[in-house]
């Protein structure tokens, strides 16, 4: 028999749920009572409990027992001890019960977006040892030959997408939409504290809006004069593990596009930006709305323009289903009709009814399936109560499905197949639960979301905290060019890696996955782009989930 204690490697909030798993491989028929104890470093403590038998986990072939110490609330640093039939004792790594772990992670995961900034200097006062000079200015770049277009374009700024140096509107759009949704619920009182002058000055919301504005300014530059929006900016060939400055010296960058998806992503994100920024930066907000309207009109006139198929130096984000993006853009624009003199509310509403029919709420949110942004827009507006009711019901049904799937799963998650970016999917499930919780509060929603966070922070089959810099087990070798080219040993902190991905598209790079079963398809190696890359669309729902949970 082999035994493992699976727990959140960073910690648990004093008032929140506290669960850990005891995973046994092999024949368990001889096991009788399993006791556990929570004790601090000097061995005093403590909390005593009995493990309950949970289920057999198919994707790891483990028998899973669960320990629940939710009613132990004393802040401190602890370990879990499990006693097997009064004989063998297993001990976990230490973890905290602390009020501020969520706030600390909130600061760190948000700051990772700052580290992803392209084209500007990251100064030592804010970036610390990860400071770097401005490179990839992207203010004078040529169009890809497939575009048949002379001249140059200014596509300065914005976040790098992931471990590569591409900047993509499609994935940028869902990341912006997710973070804007977090901003809609972030109270001015919420502080993200990172022991860091970066955050100490303002509220989480103020820092978040500043970071979002950096990306949105880049978005605005990506809009062509006819209203359509370019798809991506990327190096001509895939870079090796070089720094932005070396990449700049090695090769040129190019701009590609436009597509219906990029244009509608832009429209959805910028309409929501209008909503969020109206109070703080009214003229910027007005500019966002105008740009969103022009983009939407372009998409209506060009409803099926495919994505650029060139992937020699960048990812595809290929998607030829436009319905869900139309729904997203229209719903976000519809919400703004209350404050806009130019938008046609009844025309949009008529089309929205069809969109709603064609795009039922989805179990999750991804760059490919964006309809939930449409549902979120309708659920959060307060003037069309009929549509609000339908939208809320749709999202509540999805939340119910997520709860049911998680209850059936040994590790308490709702994914049924580990795909590329499974951590992003898990965070998006948690976010759906927390959004529904804003109008239909229930402890089952928040508890389930907190347990999904536990999975991301260590309570998983590979015993890894999936966020850089957060715990002893955090990734040391993420597939992230900046982290491997800056001469600093630790990777840039606050980045969540894609996580378990049983499609293992990187086998030709010879990664050392720890097992054949689906639950073991993760490895902390630089070559493993399929399991160990970071990306903004996975970090965004993580920031959002942390912001909701930190405010409970
Ligand atoms: O997240 C994307 C995943 O859903 C796709 O299956 C995969 C392959 O097309 O691409 C992922 O996105 C990558 C993008 O194409 C380029 N930048 C890095 C992204 C994360 O790996």
mmCIF file of C-alpha atoms in Angstrom, residues 184-185 327 331-332 335 356 372-385 387-396 435-436 438-439:
data_model
loop_
_atom_site.group_PDB
_atom_site.id
_atom_site.type_symbol
_atom_site.label_atom_id
_atom_site.label_comp_id
_atom_site.label_asym_id
_atom_site.label_seq_id
_atom_site.Cartn_x
_atom_site.Cartn_y
_atom_site.Cartn_z
ATOM 1 C CA UNK A 184 -17.688 44.609 -10.715
ATOM 2 C CA UNK A 185 -17.809 42.903 -7.334
ATOM 3 C CA UNK A 327 -24.162 36.717 -27.867
ATOM 4 C CA UNK A 331 -25.466 41.205 -24.252
ATOM 5 C CA UNK A 332 -22.686 43.460 -22.985
ATOM 6 C CA UNK A 335 -26.486 46.349 -20.767
ATOM 7 C CA UNK A 356 -30.272 32.907 -25.733
ATOM 8 C CA UNK A 372 -21.440 32.612 -20.370
ATOM 9 C CA UNK A 373 -20.264 36.205 -20.676
ATOM 10 C CA UNK A 374 -23.579 36.869 -22.436
ATOM 11 C CA UNK A 375 -25.446 35.190 -19.594
ATOM 12 C CA UNK A 376 -23.403 37.065 -17.000
ATOM 13 C CA UNK A 377 -24.186 40.425 -18.645
ATOM 14 C CA UNK A 378 -27.907 39.661 -18.621
ATOM 15 C CA UNK A 379 -27.859 38.258 -15.095
ATOM 16 C CA UNK A 380 -26.122 41.335 -13.723
ATOM 17 C CA UNK A 381 -28.225 44.052 -15.374
ATOM 18 C CA UNK A 382 -31.129 45.487 -13.429
ATOM 19 C CA UNK A 383 -33.474 47.013 -15.953
ATOM 20 C CA UNK A 384 -34.807 44.096 -17.992
ATOM 21 C CA UNK A 385 -36.068 41.822 -15.275
ATOM 22 C CA UNK A 387 -34.053 38.604 -19.228
ATOM 23 C CA UNK A 388 -32.369 38.831 -15.856
ATOM 24 C CA UNK A 389 -34.567 36.039 -14.537
ATOM 25 C CA UNK A 390 -33.849 33.709 -17.452
ATOM 26 C CA UNK A 391 -30.120 34.454 -17.273
ATOM 27 C CA UNK A 392 -29.950 33.806 -13.558
ATOM 28 C CA UNK A 393 -31.831 30.549 -13.953
ATOM 29 C CA UNK A 394 -29.443 29.432 -16.673
ATOM 30 C CA UNK A 395 -26.392 30.144 -14.528
ATOM 31 C CA UNK A 396 -28.024 28.584 -11.467
ATOM 32 C CA UNK A 435 -21.123 34.585 -9.178
ATOM 33 C CA UNK A 436 -24.360 32.707 -8.580
ATOM 34 C CA UNK A 438 -23.947 36.882 -5.263
ATOM 35 C CA UNK A 439 -27.704 36.698 -5.914
#
